[in-house]
């Protein structure tokens, strides 16, 4: 799809991008520094995009453990504004290629809807196949990604901008997108979309959904799941240069592990490791509130965010922690 490239660096679009970058972060030093010269900073971005001289700066990297250890690459405020400006226009373009049951990095989708959809499938299916990709973000091949992007984006300067962002990851030779980038979320979600279409259109798989690289499908025939895994393993290796982990195949009566939950025919349950993690989060929020780090309002918002996700689960012990009992 062709969109006017100058729309990306229009004042209105850059201002909207800045608003998204700064939302909820107005007290951080980097945001304050950028805001002090906001007009000049946005004008500089517009000039670099117009002349084709834009190039991303270095990332600020740090490690988190939630739930597993990951290296996060934080782009500069300037680069984040560029990414939001780009995706303000191209979000609908990427979204149109997604199948209905792709739930990451899309409006009106998300983890809760993915979990409920999985439960909908589980209620009528005795068996499941769970798959995910080993070191997914680090394994994305730059050239394959560029080829996939160019099939969507027809404007040459926009393609060049996407390529510049892809090439800015110097951690490995031609592989990987940095965790933490807005564009990385779109790239990673789009990279496996071709596999979604392969399953749905070439093999008529009905009960299938994906959240980033977490893939889950259901069927009445356990032997069919083993065959589908073999197909998935071959396609992702040959077409996308990805390594799918060994499959988890089992009964929906016992529960399919998905996004921290066990999806069973009779309900949705928290996995034990997720229960511990969420209880720890709630304790940390309360600790920060008592120390005055979080206001009552801020603590309330954070607790609401955690508990909204938890309330999907029929978990009696966790229900006690949250102050209520499930039905």
Short mmCIF file of C-alpha atoms in Angstrom, two decimals:
data_model
loop_
_atom_site.label_atom_id
_atom_site.label_comp_id
_atom_site.label_asym_id
_atom_site.label_seq_id
_atom_site.Cartn_x
_atom_site.Cartn_y
_atom_site.Cartn_z
CA UNK A 1 0.00 0.00 0.00
CA UNK A 2 1.29 3.46 -0.94
CA UNK A 3 0.95 6.34 1.54
CA UNK A 4 2.41 9.85 1.06
CA UNK A 5 5.76 9.77 2.83
CA UNK A 6 5.59 13.44 3.79
CA UNK A 7 2.59 12.60 5.98
CA UNK A 8 4.96 10.77 8.33
CA UNK A 9 6.91 13.92 9.13
CA UNK A 10 3.98 16.33 9.06
CA UNK A 11 3.75 18.50 12.16
CA UNK A 12 0.41 16.95 13.13
CA UNK A 13 1.74 13.40 12.93
CA UNK A 14 4.98 14.15 14.77
CA UNK A 15 3.01 15.94 17.50
CA UNK A 16 0.76 12.90 17.87
CA UNK A 17 3.82 10.64 18.00
CA UNK A 18 5.36 12.84 20.73
CA UNK A 19 2.12 12.66 22.71
CA UNK A 20 2.18 8.85 22.62
CA UNK A 21 5.86 8.70 23.62
CA UNK A 22 5.45 11.11 26.54
CA UNK A 23 2.11 9.81 27.83
CA UNK A 24 2.48 8.88 31.50
CA UNK A 25 6.22 9.64 31.46
CA UNK A 26 6.32 13.40 31.94
CA UNK A 27 8.50 13.14 35.07
CA UNK A 28 11.36 11.24 33.44
CA UNK A 29 14.57 13.15 32.73
CA UNK A 30 14.81 12.17 29.06
CA UNK A 31 11.24 13.23 28.35
CA UNK A 32 11.72 16.55 30.17
CA UNK A 33 14.94 17.27 28.25
CA UNK A 34 13.22 16.57 24.92
CA UNK A 35 10.22 18.71 25.87
CA UNK A 36 12.42 21.71 26.77
CA UNK A 37 13.26 22.05 23.06
CA UNK A 38 10.21 20.31 21.66
CA UNK A 39 9.63 22.44 18.54
CA UNK A 40 13.29 22.32 17.54
CA UNK A 41 13.50 18.57 18.20
CA UNK A 42 10.43 17.78 16.11
CA UNK A 43 11.67 20.10 13.34
CA UNK A 44 15.02 18.28 13.34
CA UNK A 45 13.25 14.93 12.99
CA UNK A 46 11.13 16.26 10.14
CA UNK A 47 14.21 17.54 8.32
CA UNK A 48 16.10 14.27 8.67
CA UNK A 49 13.12 12.27 7.42
CA UNK A 50 12.53 14.65 4.52
CA UNK A 51 16.19 14.56 3.43
CA UNK A 52 16.59 10.82 4.04
CA UNK A 53 19.40 11.42 6.55
CA UNK A 54 17.69 9.95 9.61
CA UNK A 55 19.55 7.20 11.42
CA UNK A 56 18.68 5.73 14.83
CA UNK A 57 20.98 6.39 17.74
CA UNK A 58 22.40 3.84 20.20
CA UNK A 59 20.15 1.86 22.53
CA UNK A 60 20.21 2.02 26.31
CA UNK A 61 20.19 -1.61 27.46
CA UNK A 62 19.14 -3.16 30.75
CA UNK A 63 18.05 -6.58 31.98
CA UNK A 64 14.68 -7.54 33.45
CA UNK A 65 13.47 -10.83 34.96
CA UNK A 66 9.72 -11.01 34.34
CA UNK A 67 9.30 -13.95 34.31
CA UNK A 68 12.53 -14.90 32.52
CA UNK A 69 15.67 -12.85 32.04
CA UNK A 70 15.57 -10.60 28.98
CA UNK A 71 17.71 -7.77 27.65
CA UNK A 72 15.61 -4.69 26.92
CA UNK A 73 16.90 -2.16 24.38
CA UNK A 74 15.47 1.29 25.04
CA UNK A 75 15.64 3.68 22.10
CA UNK A 76 16.17 7.41 22.58
CA UNK A 77 13.13 9.68 22.84
CA UNK A 78 13.91 10.98 19.35
CA UNK A 79 13.91 7.49 17.86
CA UNK A 80 10.73 6.54 19.69
CA UNK A 81 9.00 9.58 18.19
CA UNK A 82 10.09 8.46 14.72
CA UNK A 83 8.80 4.93 15.30
CA UNK A 84 5.42 6.15 16.52
CA UNK A 85 5.17 8.59 13.62
CA UNK A 86 5.84 5.74 11.19
CA UNK A 87 3.40 3.31 12.80
CA UNK A 88 0.67 5.95 13.14
CA UNK A 89 0.35 5.54 9.38
CA UNK A 90 1.30 1.90 8.89
CA UNK A 91 -0.47 0.23 11.80
CA UNK A 92 -3.59 -0.38 9.64
CA UNK A 93 -1.43 -1.75 6.82
CA UNK A 94 0.22 -4.33 9.07
CA UNK A 95 -3.07 -5.12 10.78
CA UNK A 96 -4.89 -5.97 7.54
CA UNK A 97 -2.52 -8.87 6.89
CA UNK A 98 -3.17 -10.48 10.28
CA UNK A 99 -5.64 -13.34 10.66
CA UNK A 100 -8.55 -12.80 13.05
CA UNK A 101 -6.97 -14.96 15.77
CA UNK A 102 -3.67 -13.09 16.01
CA UNK A 103 -3.75 -11.21 19.32
CA UNK A 104 -0.43 -9.41 19.96
CA UNK A 105 0.21 -5.74 19.20
CA UNK A 106 -3.24 -5.09 17.75
CA UNK A 107 -6.09 -2.81 18.70
CA UNK A 108 -9.02 -4.49 20.41
CA UNK A 109 -7.08 -7.73 20.85
CA UNK A 110 -4.53 -8.46 23.62
CA UNK A 111 -3.85 -11.24 26.11
CA UNK A 112 -7.26 -11.37 27.74
CA UNK A 113 -9.09 -11.86 24.46
CA UNK A 114 -6.52 -14.45 23.40
CA UNK A 115 -7.09 -16.42 26.60
CA UNK A 116 -10.88 -16.26 26.25
CA UNK A 117 -10.65 -17.35 22.62
CA UNK A 118 -8.45 -20.29 23.61
CA UNK A 119 -11.03 -21.28 26.22
CA UNK A 120 -13.75 -21.08 23.56
CA UNK A 121 -11.78 -23.53 21.39
CA UNK A 122 -10.89 -25.80 24.32
CA UNK A 123 -14.52 -26.34 25.34
CA UNK A 124 -15.22 -28.24 22.12
CA UNK A 125 -11.85 -29.92 21.54
CA UNK A 126 -10.27 -32.81 23.47
CA UNK A 127 -6.66 -32.20 22.35
CA UNK A 128 -4.27 -29.27 21.93
CA UNK A 129 -0.87 -28.47 20.45
CA UNK A 130 1.21 -25.69 22.00
CA UNK A 131 4.26 -24.31 20.16
CA UNK A 132 6.65 -21.43 20.57
CA UNK A 133 9.92 -20.31 18.99
CA UNK A 134 13.35 -20.56 20.59
CA UNK A 135 14.89 -17.09 21.11
CA UNK A 136 12.27 -15.57 18.83
CA UNK A 137 13.18 -11.87 18.73
CA UNK A 138 16.89 -12.68 18.45
CA UNK A 139 16.27 -15.13 15.59
CA UNK A 140 14.36 -12.89 13.18
CA UNK A 141 16.29 -12.75 9.92
CA UNK A 142 16.71 -9.20 8.62
CA UNK A 143 16.56 -10.02 4.92
CA UNK A 144 13.48 -12.20 5.29
CA UNK A 145 11.84 -9.48 7.39
CA UNK A 146 12.66 -6.83 4.76
CA UNK A 147 11.15 -9.03 2.05
CA UNK A 148 7.98 -9.43 4.08
CA UNK A 149 7.74 -5.71 4.78
CA UNK A 150 8.21 -4.71 1.14
CA UNK A 151 5.20 -6.83 0.20
CA UNK A 152 3.09 -4.57 2.42
CA UNK A 153 4.76 -1.19 1.99
CA UNK A 154 4.93 0.15 -1.56
CA UNK A 155 6.29 3.66 -0.88
CA UNK A 156 10.07 3.59 -1.53
CA UNK A 157 11.11 6.18 1.12
CA UNK A 158 8.97 4.37 3.71
CA UNK A 159 10.61 1.05 2.80
CA UNK A 160 14.01 2.70 3.22
CA UNK A 161 12.99 4.00 6.65
CA UNK A 162 11.81 0.55 7.74
CA UNK A 163 15.09 -0.93 6.48
CA UNK A 164 17.10 1.71 8.37
CA UNK A 165 15.34 0.77 11.61
CA UNK A 166 15.85 -2.96 10.96
CA UNK A 167 19.56 -2.48 10.18
CA UNK A 168 20.12 -0.35 13.30
CA UNK A 169 20.32 -3.47 15.48
CA UNK A 170 24.04 -4.19 15.52
CA UNK A 171 23.95 -6.94 18.15
CA UNK A 172 24.25 -9.69 15.58
CA UNK A 173 24.98 -10.07 11.89
CA UNK A 174 21.71 -9.89 10.03
CA UNK A 175 19.63 -11.37 12.86
CA UNK A 176 17.39 -10.10 15.62
CA UNK A 177 15.17 -7.16 16.47
CA UNK A 178 15.60 -5.37 19.82
CA UNK A 179 13.05 -6.10 22.54
CA UNK A 180 11.59 -2.77 23.64
CA UNK A 181 11.13 -1.09 20.26
CA UNK A 182 7.62 -0.27 19.08
CA UNK A 183 8.57 -1.33 15.56
CA UNK A 184 10.03 -4.60 16.87
CA UNK A 185 6.60 -5.56 18.16
CA UNK A 186 5.10 -5.02 14.72
CA UNK A 187 7.99 -6.76 12.96
CA UNK A 188 7.81 -9.81 15.23
CA UNK A 189 4.05 -10.08 14.94
CA UNK A 190 4.17 -9.75 11.15
CA UNK A 191 7.07 -12.19 10.75
CA UNK A 192 4.95 -15.17 11.83
CA UNK A 193 1.78 -13.98 10.09
CA UNK A 194 2.84 -15.81 6.93
CA UNK A 195 2.85 -19.00 8.99
CA UNK A 196 -0.68 -18.21 10.23
CA UNK A 197 -1.92 -18.00 6.65
CA UNK A 198 -0.06 -21.20 5.77
CA UNK A 199 -1.89 -23.13 8.49
CA UNK A 200 -5.29 -21.58 7.90
CA UNK A 201 -5.33 -21.55 4.10
CA UNK A 202 -3.09 -24.45 3.04
CA UNK A 203 -4.08 -26.88 5.79
CA UNK A 204 -7.54 -25.61 6.78
CA UNK A 205 -6.73 -25.44 10.49
CA UNK A 206 -9.82 -23.98 12.14
CA UNK A 207 -9.06 -23.73 15.86
CA UNK A 208 -5.74 -21.90 15.90
CA UNK A 209 -4.56 -18.72 17.58
CA UNK A 210 -1.29 -16.92 18.15
CA UNK A 211 0.02 -14.33 20.60
CA UNK A 212 3.40 -13.22 19.20
CA UNK A 213 5.33 -16.52 19.06
CA UNK A 214 3.00 -18.44 21.39
CA UNK A 215 0.91 -20.66 19.10
CA UNK A 216 -1.97 -22.85 20.22
CA UNK A 217 -4.30 -25.06 18.22
CA UNK A 218 -7.02 -27.55 19.05
CA UNK A 219 -8.45 -30.60 17.32
CA UNK A 220 -10.38 -33.83 17.86
CA UNK A 221 -7.58 -35.96 16.41
CA UNK A 222 -4.39 -36.33 18.46
CA UNK A 223 -2.49 -37.87 15.53
CA UNK A 224 -3.31 -34.82 13.42
CA UNK A 225 -1.55 -32.61 15.98
CA UNK A 226 1.71 -34.52 15.59
CA UNK A 227 1.49 -34.15 11.81
CA UNK A 228 0.74 -30.42 12.13
CA UNK A 229 3.76 -29.94 14.37
CA UNK A 230 5.97 -31.59 11.74
CA UNK A 231 4.57 -29.22 9.11
CA UNK A 232 5.07 -26.22 11.40
CA UNK A 233 8.63 -27.21 12.22
CA UNK A 234 9.52 -27.57 8.52
CA UNK A 235 7.80 -24.37 7.39
CA UNK A 236 9.26 -22.12 10.09
CA UNK A 237 12.75 -23.53 9.54
CA UNK A 238 12.74 -23.48 5.74
CA UNK A 239 10.81 -20.24 5.18
CA UNK A 240 11.59 -18.12 8.26
CA UNK A 241 14.85 -19.62 9.61
CA UNK A 242 13.26 -20.17 13.02
CA UNK A 243 13.61 -23.06 15.46
CA UNK A 244 10.35 -24.22 17.01
CA UNK A 245 10.76 -25.76 20.46
CA UNK A 246 9.59 -29.33 21.11
CA UNK A 247 5.79 -29.41 21.10
CA UNK A 248 3.45 -29.66 24.06
CA UNK A 249 0.63 -32.01 23.07
CA UNK A 250 -2.02 -32.98 25.55
CA UNK A 251 -5.61 -33.18 26.69
CA UNK A 252 -7.67 -30.04 27.25
CA UNK A 253 -9.06 -31.82 30.28
CA UNK A 254 -5.59 -31.49 31.84
CA UNK A 255 -5.09 -27.97 30.52
CA UNK A 256 -3.20 -26.22 27.74
CA UNK A 257 -0.47 -23.85 29.00
CA UNK A 258 -0.93 -20.43 27.38
CA UNK A 259 0.21 -16.95 28.46
CA UNK A 260 0.60 -17.95 32.09
CA UNK A 261 -2.73 -19.77 32.33
CA UNK A 262 -3.95 -23.33 31.99
CA UNK A 263 -6.82 -23.46 29.50
CA UNK A 264 -9.10 -26.36 30.38
CA UNK A 265 -12.48 -27.47 29.05
CA UNK A 266 -14.10 -26.54 32.35
CA UNK A 267 -12.35 -23.24 33.01
CA UNK A 268 -9.28 -20.99 32.98
CA UNK A 269 -6.71 -21.45 35.74
CA UNK A 270 -3.55 -19.65 36.74
CA UNK A 271 -0.35 -21.63 36.43
CA UNK A 272 1.46 -21.90 39.76
CA UNK A 273 4.45 -19.87 38.58
CA UNK A 274 2.14 -17.09 37.36
CA UNK A 275 0.26 -17.07 40.66
CA UNK A 276 3.51 -16.52 42.57
CA UNK A 277 4.59 -13.77 40.18
CA UNK A 278 1.32 -11.84 40.44
CA UNK A 279 1.21 -12.13 44.24
CA UNK A 280 4.76 -10.76 44.33
CA UNK A 281 3.72 -7.84 42.10
CA UNK A 282 0.81 -6.97 44.37
CA UNK A 283 3.09 -7.08 47.44
CA UNK A 284 5.60 -4.78 45.70
CA UNK A 285 2.89 -2.26 44.84
CA UNK A 286 1.67 -2.23 48.44
CA UNK A 287 5.25 -1.82 49.68
CA UNK A 288 5.79 1.19 47.39
CA UNK A 289 2.48 2.69 48.52
CA UNK A 290 3.41 2.41 52.20
CA UNK A 291 6.80 4.02 51.53
CA UNK A 292 5.21 6.90 49.64
CA UNK A 293 6.79 5.95 46.29
CA UNK A 294 3.31 5.44 44.82
CA UNK A 295 0.36 7.64 45.64
CA UNK A 296 -2.94 5.99 46.52
CA UNK A 297 -4.18 6.72 42.99
CA UNK A 298 -1.06 5.33 41.31
CA UNK A 299 -1.09 2.20 43.48
CA UNK A 300 -4.78 1.71 42.71
CA UNK A 301 -4.17 1.90 38.95
CA UNK A 302 -1.34 -0.63 39.14
CA UNK A 303 -3.33 -3.03 41.29
CA UNK A 304 -6.30 -2.73 38.93
CA UNK A 305 -4.04 -3.55 35.97
CA UNK A 306 -2.77 -6.71 37.69
CA UNK A 307 -6.11 -7.91 39.03
CA UNK A 308 -7.97 -7.36 35.75
CA UNK A 309 -5.79 -10.04 34.22
CA UNK A 310 -6.07 -12.35 37.22
CA UNK A 311 -9.84 -12.29 37.32
CA UNK A 312 -9.95 -14.43 34.19
CA UNK A 313 -8.80 -17.36 36.30
CA UNK A 314 -10.82 -19.68 38.51
CA UNK A 315 -8.12 -19.65 41.19
CA UNK A 316 -9.32 -20.05 44.77
CA UNK A 317 -6.00 -19.29 46.47
CA UNK A 318 -5.38 -16.21 44.37
CA UNK A 319 -8.96 -15.14 44.95
CA UNK A 320 -8.25 -15.06 48.68
CA UNK A 321 -5.21 -12.87 48.11
CA UNK A 322 -7.29 -10.42 46.08
CA UNK A 323 -9.97 -10.31 48.74
CA UNK A 324 -12.72 -12.35 47.10
CA UNK A 325 -13.71 -15.92 46.38
CA UNK A 326 -14.46 -17.18 42.86
CA UNK A 327 -17.88 -18.63 42.23
#
